[in-house]
CSV table of C-alpha atoms in Angstrom, one decimal:
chain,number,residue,atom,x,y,z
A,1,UNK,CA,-7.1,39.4,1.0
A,2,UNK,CA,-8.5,38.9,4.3
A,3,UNK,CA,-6.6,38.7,7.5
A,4,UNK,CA,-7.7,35.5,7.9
A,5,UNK,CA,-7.3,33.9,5.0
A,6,UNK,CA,-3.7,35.4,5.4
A,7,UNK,CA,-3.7,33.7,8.7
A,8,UNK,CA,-5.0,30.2,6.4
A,9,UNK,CA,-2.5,30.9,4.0
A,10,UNK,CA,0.4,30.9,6.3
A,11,UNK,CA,-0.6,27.6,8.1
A,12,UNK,CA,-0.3,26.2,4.5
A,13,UNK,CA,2.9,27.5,3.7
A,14,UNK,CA,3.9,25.8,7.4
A,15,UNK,CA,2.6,22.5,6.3
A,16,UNK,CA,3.9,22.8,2.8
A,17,UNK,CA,7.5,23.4,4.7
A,18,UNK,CA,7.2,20.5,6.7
A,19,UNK,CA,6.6,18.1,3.7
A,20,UNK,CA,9.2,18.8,1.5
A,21,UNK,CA,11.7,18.7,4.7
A,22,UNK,CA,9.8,14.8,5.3
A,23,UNK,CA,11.4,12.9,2.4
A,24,UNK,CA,14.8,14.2,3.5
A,25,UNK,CA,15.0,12.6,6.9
A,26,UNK,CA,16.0,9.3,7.8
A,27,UNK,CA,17.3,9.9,11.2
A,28,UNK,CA,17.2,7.0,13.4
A,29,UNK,CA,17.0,8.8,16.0
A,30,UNK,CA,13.9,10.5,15.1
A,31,UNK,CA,12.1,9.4,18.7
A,32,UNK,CA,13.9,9.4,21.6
A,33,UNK,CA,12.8,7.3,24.3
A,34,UNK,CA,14.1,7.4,27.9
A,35,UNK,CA,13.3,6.4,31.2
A,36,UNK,CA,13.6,8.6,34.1
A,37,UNK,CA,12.7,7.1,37.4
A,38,UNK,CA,9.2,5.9,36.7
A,39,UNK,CA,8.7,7.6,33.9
A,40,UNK,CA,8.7,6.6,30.3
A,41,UNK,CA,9.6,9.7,28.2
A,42,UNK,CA,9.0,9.8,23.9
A,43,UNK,CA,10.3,12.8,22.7
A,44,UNK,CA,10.0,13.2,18.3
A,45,UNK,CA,12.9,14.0,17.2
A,46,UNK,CA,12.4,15.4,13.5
A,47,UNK,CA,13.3,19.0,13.9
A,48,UNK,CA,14.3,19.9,10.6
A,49,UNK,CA,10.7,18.3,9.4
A,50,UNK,CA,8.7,20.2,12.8
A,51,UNK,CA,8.5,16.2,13.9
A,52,UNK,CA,6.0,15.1,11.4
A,53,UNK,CA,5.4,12.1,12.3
A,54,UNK,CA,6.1,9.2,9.2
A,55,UNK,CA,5.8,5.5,9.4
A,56,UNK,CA,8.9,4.6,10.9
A,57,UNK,CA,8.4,7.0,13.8
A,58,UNK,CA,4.6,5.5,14.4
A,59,UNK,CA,6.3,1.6,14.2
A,60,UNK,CA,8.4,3.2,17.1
A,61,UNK,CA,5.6,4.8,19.3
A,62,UNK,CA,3.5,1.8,18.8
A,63,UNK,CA,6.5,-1.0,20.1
A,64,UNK,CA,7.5,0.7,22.2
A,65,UNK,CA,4.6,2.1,24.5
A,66,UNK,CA,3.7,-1.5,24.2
A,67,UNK,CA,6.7,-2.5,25.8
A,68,UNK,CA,6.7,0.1,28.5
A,69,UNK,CA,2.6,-1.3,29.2
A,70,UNK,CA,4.0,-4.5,30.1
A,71,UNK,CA,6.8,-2.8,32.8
A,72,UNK,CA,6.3,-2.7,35.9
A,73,UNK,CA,9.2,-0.1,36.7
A,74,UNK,CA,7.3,2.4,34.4
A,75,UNK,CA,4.1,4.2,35.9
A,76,UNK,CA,3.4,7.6,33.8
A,77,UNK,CA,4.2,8.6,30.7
A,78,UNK,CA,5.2,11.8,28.9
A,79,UNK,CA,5.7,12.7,24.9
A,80,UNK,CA,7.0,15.7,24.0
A,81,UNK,CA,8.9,17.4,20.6
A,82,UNK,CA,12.4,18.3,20.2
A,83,UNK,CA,14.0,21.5,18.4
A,84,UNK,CA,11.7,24.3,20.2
A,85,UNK,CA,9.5,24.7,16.9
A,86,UNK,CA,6.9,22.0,16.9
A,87,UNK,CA,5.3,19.3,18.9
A,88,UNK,CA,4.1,18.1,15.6
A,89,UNK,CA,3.3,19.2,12.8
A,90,UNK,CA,1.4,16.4,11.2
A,91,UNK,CA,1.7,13.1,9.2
A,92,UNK,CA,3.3,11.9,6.3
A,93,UNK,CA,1.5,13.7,3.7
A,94,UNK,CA,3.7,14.0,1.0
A,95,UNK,CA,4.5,9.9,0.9
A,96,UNK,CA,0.5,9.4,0.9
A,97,UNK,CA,0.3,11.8,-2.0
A,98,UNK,CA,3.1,10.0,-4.0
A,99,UNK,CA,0.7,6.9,-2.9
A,100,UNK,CA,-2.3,8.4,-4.4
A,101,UNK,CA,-0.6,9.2,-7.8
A,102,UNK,CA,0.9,5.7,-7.8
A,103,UNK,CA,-2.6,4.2,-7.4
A,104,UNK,CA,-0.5,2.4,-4.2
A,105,UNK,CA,-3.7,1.1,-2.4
A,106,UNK,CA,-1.4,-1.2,-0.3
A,107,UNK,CA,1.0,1.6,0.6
A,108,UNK,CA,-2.2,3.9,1.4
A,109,UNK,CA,-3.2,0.9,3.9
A,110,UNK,CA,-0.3,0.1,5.5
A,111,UNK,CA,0.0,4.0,6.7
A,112,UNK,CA,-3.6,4.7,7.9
A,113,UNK,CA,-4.0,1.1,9.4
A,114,UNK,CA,-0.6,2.0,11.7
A,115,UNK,CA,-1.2,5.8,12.2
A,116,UNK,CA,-4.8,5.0,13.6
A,117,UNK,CA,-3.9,2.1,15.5
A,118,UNK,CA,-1.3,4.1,17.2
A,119,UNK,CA,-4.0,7.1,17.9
A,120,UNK,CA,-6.0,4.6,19.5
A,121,UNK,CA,-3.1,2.8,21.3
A,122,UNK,CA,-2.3,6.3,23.4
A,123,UNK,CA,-5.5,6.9,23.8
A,124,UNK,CA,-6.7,3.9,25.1
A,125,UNK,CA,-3.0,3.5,27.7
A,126,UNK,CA,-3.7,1.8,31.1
A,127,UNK,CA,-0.5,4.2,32.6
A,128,UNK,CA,-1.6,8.3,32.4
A,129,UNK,CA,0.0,10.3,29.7
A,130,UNK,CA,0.9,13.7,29.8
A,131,UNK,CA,1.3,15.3,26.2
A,132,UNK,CA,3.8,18.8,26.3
A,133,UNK,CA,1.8,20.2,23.4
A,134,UNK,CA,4.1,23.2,22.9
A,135,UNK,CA,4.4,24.8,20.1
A,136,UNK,CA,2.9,23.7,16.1
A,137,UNK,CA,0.3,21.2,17.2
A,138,UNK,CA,-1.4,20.2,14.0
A,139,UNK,CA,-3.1,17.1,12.2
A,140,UNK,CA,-1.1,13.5,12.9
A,141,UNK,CA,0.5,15.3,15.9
A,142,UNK,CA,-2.9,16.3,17.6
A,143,UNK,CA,-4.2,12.8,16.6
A,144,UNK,CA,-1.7,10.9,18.6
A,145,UNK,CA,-2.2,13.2,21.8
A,146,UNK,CA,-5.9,14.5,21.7
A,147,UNK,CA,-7.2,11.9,23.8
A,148,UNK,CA,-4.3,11.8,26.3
A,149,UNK,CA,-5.9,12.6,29.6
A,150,UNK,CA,-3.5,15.4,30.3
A,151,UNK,CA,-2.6,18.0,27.4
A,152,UNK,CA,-0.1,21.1,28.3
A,153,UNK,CA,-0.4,23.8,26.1
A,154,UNK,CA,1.8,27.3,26.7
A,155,UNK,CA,1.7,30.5,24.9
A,156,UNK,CA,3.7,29.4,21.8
A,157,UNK,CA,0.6,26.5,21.0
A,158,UNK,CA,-0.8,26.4,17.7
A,159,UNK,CA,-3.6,24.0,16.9
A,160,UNK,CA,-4.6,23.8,13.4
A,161,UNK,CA,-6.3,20.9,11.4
A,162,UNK,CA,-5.7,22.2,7.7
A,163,UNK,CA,-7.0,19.5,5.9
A,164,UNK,CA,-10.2,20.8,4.1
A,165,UNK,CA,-7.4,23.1,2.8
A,166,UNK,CA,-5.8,20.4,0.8
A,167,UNK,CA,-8.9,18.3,-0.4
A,168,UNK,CA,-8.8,16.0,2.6
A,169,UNK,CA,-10.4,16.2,5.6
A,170,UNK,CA,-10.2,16.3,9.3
A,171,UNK,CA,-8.5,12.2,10.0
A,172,UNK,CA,-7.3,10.7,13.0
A,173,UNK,CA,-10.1,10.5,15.2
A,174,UNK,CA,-9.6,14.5,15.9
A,175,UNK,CA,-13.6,14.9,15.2
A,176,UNK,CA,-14.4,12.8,18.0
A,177,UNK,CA,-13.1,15.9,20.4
A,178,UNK,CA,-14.7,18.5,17.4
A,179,UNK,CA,-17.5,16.6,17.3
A,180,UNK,CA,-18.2,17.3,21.3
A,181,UNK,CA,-17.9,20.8,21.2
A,182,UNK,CA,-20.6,22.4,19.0
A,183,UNK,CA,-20.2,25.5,17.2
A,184,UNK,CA,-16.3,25.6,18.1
A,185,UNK,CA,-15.9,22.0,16.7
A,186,UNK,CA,-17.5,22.8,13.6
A,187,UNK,CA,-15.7,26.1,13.2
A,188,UNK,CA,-12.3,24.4,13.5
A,189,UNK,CA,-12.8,21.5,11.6
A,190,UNK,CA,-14.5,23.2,8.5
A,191,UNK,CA,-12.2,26.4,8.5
A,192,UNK,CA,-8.7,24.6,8.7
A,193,UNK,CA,-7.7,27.6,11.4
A,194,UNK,CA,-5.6,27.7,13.7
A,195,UNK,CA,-6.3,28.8,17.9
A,196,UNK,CA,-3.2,29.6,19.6
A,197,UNK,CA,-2.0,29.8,23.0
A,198,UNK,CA,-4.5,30.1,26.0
A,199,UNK,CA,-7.3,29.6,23.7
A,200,UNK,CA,-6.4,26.0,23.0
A,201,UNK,CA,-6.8,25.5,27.1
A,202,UNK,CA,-9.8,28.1,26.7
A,203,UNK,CA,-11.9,25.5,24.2
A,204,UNK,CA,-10.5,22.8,26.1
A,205,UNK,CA,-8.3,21.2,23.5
A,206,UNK,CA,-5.6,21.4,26.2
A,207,UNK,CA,-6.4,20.7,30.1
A,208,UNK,CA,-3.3,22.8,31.5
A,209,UNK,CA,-2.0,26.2,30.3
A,210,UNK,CA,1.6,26.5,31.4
A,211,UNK,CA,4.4,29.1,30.7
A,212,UNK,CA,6.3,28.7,27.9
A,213,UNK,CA,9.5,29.9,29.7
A,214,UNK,CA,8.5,27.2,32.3
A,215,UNK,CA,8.2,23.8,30.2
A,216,UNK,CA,11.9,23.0,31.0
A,217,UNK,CA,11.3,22.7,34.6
A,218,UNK,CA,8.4,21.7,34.4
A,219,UNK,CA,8.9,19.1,32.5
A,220,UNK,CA,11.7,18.1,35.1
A,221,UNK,CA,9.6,17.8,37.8
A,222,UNK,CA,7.1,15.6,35.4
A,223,UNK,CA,10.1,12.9,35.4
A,224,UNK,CA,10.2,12.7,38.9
A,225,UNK,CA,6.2,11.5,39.6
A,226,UNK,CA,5.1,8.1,40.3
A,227,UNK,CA,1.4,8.3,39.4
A,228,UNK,CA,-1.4,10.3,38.6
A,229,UNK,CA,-1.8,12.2,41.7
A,230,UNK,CA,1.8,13.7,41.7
A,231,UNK,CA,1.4,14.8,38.2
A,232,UNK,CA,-2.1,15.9,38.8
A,233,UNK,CA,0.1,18.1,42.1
A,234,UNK,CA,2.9,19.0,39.6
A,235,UNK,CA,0.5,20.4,36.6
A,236,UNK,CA,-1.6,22.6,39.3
A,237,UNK,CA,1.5,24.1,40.8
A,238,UNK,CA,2.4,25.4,37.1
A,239,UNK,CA,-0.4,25.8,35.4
A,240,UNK,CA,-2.1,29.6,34.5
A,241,UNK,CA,-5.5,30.4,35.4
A,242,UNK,CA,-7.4,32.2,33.0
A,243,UNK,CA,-8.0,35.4,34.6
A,244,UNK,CA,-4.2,35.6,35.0
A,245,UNK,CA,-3.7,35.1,30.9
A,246,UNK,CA,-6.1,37.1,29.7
A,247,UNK,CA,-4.0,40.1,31.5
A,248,UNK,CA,-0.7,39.6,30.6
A,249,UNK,CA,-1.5,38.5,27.1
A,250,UNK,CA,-2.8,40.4,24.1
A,251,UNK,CA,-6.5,40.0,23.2
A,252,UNK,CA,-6.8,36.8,21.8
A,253,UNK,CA,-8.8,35.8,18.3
A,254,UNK,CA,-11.2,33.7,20.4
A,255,UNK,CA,-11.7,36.7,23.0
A,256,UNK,CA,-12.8,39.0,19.7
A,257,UNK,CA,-15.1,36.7,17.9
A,258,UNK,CA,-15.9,33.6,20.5
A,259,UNK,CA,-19.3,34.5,20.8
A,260,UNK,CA,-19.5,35.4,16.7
A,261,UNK,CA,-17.9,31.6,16.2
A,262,UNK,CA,-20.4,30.7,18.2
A,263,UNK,CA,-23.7,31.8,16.5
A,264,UNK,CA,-22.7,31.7,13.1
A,265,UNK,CA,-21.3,27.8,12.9
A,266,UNK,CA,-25.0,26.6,14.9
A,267,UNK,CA,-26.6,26.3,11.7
A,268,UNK,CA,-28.8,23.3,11.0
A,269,UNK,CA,-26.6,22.8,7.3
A,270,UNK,CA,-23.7,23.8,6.1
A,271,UNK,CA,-25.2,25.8,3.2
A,272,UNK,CA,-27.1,27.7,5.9
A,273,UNK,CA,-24.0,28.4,7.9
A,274,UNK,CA,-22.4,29.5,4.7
A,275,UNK,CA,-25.4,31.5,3.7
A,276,UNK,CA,-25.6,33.3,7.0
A,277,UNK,CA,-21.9,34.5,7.2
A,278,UNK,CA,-22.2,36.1,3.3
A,279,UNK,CA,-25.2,37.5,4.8
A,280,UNK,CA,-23.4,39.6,7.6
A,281,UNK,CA,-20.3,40.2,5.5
A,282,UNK,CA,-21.1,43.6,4.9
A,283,UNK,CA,-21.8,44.5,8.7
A,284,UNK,CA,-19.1,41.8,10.6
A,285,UNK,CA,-15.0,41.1,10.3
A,286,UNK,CA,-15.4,37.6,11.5
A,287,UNK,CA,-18.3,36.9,9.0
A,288,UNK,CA,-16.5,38.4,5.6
A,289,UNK,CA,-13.4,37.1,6.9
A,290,UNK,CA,-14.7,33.4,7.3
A,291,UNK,CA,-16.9,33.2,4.4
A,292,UNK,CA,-14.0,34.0,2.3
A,293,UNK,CA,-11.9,31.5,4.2
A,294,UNK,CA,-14.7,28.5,3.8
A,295,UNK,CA,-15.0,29.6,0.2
A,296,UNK,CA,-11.0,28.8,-0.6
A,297,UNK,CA,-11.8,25.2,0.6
A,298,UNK,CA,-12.6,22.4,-0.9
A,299,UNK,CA,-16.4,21.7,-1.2
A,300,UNK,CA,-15.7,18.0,-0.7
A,301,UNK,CA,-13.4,18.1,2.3
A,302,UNK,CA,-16.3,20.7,4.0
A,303,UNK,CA,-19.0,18.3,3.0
A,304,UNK,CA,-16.9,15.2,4.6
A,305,UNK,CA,-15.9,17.1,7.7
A,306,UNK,CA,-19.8,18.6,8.2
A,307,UNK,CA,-21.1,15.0,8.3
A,308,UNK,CA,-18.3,14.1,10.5
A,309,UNK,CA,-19.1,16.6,13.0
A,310,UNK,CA,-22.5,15.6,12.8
A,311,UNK,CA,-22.4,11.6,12.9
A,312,UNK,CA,-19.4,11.1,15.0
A,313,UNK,CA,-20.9,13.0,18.1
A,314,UNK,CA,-22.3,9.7,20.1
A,315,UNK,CA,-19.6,7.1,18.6
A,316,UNK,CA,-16.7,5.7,20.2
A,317,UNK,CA,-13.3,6.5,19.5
A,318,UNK,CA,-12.3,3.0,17.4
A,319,UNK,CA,-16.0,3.7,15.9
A,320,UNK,CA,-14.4,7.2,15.0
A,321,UNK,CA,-11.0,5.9,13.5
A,322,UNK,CA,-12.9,3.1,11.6
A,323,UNK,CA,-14.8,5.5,9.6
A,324,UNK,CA,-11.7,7.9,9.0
A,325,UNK,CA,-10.0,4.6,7.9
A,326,UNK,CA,-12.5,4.0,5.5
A,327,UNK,CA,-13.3,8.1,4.3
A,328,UNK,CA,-9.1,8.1,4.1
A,329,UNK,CA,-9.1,5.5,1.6
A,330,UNK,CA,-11.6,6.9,-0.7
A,331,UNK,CA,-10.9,10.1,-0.8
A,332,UNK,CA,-7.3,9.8,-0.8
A,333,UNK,CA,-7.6,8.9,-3.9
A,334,UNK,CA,-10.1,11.2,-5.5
A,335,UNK,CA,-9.0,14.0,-7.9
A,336,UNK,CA,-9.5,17.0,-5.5
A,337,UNK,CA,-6.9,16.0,-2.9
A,338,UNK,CA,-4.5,15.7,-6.2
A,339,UNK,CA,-5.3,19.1,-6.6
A,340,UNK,CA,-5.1,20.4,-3.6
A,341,UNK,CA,-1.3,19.0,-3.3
A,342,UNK,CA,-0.9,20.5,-6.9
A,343,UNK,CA,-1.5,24.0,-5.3
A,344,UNK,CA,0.2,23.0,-2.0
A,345,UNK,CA,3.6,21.4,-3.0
A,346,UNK,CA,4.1,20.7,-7.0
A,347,UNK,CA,3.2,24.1,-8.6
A,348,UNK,CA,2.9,25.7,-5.2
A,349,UNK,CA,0.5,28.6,-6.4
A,350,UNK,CA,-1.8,28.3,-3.1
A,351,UNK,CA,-4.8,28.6,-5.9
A,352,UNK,CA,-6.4,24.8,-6.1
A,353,UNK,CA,-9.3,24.8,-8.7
A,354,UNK,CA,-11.7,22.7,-7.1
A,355,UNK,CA,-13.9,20.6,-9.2
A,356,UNK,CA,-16.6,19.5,-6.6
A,357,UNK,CA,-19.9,21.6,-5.1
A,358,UNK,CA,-21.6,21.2,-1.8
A,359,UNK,CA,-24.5,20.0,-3.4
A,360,UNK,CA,-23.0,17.4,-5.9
A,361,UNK,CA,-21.3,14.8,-2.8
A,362,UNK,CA,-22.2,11.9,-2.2
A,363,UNK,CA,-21.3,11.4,1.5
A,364,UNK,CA,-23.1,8.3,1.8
A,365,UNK,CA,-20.9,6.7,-0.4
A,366,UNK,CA,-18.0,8.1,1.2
A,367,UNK,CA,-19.0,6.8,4.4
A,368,UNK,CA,-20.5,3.8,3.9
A,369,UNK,CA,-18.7,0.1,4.7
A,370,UNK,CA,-16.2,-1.1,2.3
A,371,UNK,CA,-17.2,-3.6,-0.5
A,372,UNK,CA,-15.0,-6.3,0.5
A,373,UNK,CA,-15.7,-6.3,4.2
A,374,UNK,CA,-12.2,-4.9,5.3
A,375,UNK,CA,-11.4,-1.7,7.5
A,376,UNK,CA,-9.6,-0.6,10.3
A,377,UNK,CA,-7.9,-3.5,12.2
A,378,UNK,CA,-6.6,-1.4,15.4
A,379,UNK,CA,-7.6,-1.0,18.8
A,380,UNK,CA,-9.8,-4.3,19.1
């Protein structure tokens, strides 16, 4: 097996831990929100579940960032995980799978509807938010912080959007940053891999590359600014320069192949991009290693996320969510992500059988408005 498809396989197993820990919890406490001074702190607080974030937590973020909009004592905002393993791992996947096999459309809408109005909500913020992206950064977690206008990321950052692993696809409006950045975007979103540390400041996924060992305080001196410009002072005081990363850390996987990712993913389909990677995989790592990861996906998920990448590039960010609204609530609901949480979570043999072929979806359909009219109701 290849190294990465080792590397897939473990991001996997993280996001199969994080959903059978998800039904456990029903901590009230699982955000913590305090004010400091001027500044409104929301730290997730679902250790034991790497602070995946479920409905309750999103009802939370969502009343009360609203709440802290309308205070005039409040000026910047930070959000930030607890338990030193995870920002955030991701969403409630396991309760949208129990959805899917209940045929629970209302459940189904109820979830996305909040989760993406709450994406858009941050995003969107009149007061500046600083996300402490430290640590497992993946799917609902990256969709609730990509846009904020400052992202911190430190050595122990890993960004990962595993959904084409699982027969779903890349949600929460995280293709309207993929969709921006060309080959990189396309490489990330298709593959499910993760980047880690500086590399997630080097694609420009994060703006600031701090320190791990220097969050604590630096998150101290966060709580003491008053507006933009002292946290704009505070972030440049901590943050690591490139040339300064690159020589105290160890080669990184962007550093080895950025230039392989690069050409490989700037094909004009993704049959040719496929194509061309089987095509070097006798003379090239990177291509053998990727063209055995992007075969271990699901066809659908690649197909959904390709057109994503492609169609999402000059949209909005509502015009972004409405259309995962709507691909969510098809697909969700379509036998391969069944599958895929058959391989993930019930039988947990990491081998899903995928029934679907590049060739044979219809991604028209999947994107096109819904019968009835309805769609995503946030952010207007």
């Amino acid at each position: 097996m290849s190294r990465a498809l080792v590397t897939s396989q473990r991001r996997l197993t993280v996001l199969a831990s994080h959903l059978r820990a998800m039904s456990a919890s029903t901590d009230l406490n699982d955000v913590e929100f305090s004010k400091v001074g001027r500044v409104g702190h929301a730290k997730l607080n679902r250790p034991k579940a790497l602070n995946s974030l479920n409905i309750n937590m999103l009802s939370k973020l969502q009343s009360e960032f609203r709440r802290w909009e309308s205070d005039d004592q409040i000026s910047v905002y930070l959000i930030s995980g607890n338990g030193g393993r995870a920002f955030c791992a991701g969403g409630d996947v396991r309760m949208l799978a129990q959805a899917a096999t209940d045929k629970d459309t209302a459940a189904v809408v109820e979830f996305f509807q909040l989760e993406f109005s709450v994406d858009h909500q941050l995003a969107t913020l009149k007061k500046p938010l600083v996300a402490l992206v430290d640590n497992v950064w993946m799917g609902g977690g990256v969709g609730i912080t990509a846009h904020a206008p400052m992202r911190v990321a430190t050595e122990r950052t890993t960004f990962a959007m595993p959904e084409t692993g699982i027969g779903f696809f890349p949600d929460v409006g995280v293709t309207h940053v993929l969709s921006r950045m060309g080959s990189m975007g396309r490489f990330l979103g298709l593959t499910g891999l993760s980047l880690r540390g500086h590399d997630v400041y080097s694609v420009g996924l994060a703006t600031h590359f701090v320190r791990g060992e220097q969050m604590e305080q630096l998150t101290v001196e966060l709580e003491k600014t008053t507006n933009a410009e002292d946290i704009h002072a505070v972030l440049s005081r901590y943050h690591v320069d490139q040339a300064t990363a690159a020589s105290n850390d160890k080669p990184s996987y962007l550093t080895q192949y950025r230039d392989e990712i690069e050409s490989s993913f700037a094909g004009d389909t993704l049959q040719a991009v496929i194509a061309g990677l089987e095509e070097r995989s006798g003379s090239s790592v990177f291509a053998k290693d990727t063209a055995a990861v992007l075969k271990s996906r699901c066809p659908l998920s690649m197909a959904v996320a390709w057109e994503q990448l492609k169609r999402y590039e000059e949209l909005s960010l509502h015009e972004v969510l409405a259309s995962d609204y709507r691909l969510a609530l098809r697909v969700l609901f379509l036998s391969e992500f069944r599958e895929g949480i058959r391989a993930l979570l019930v039988d947990k043999d990491k081998n899903p059988q995928w029934a679907s072929s590049l060739d044979t979806v219809d991604v028209d359909a999947l994107f096109a408005p819904m019968a009835d009219g309805t769609g995503f109701q946030g952010g207007n």
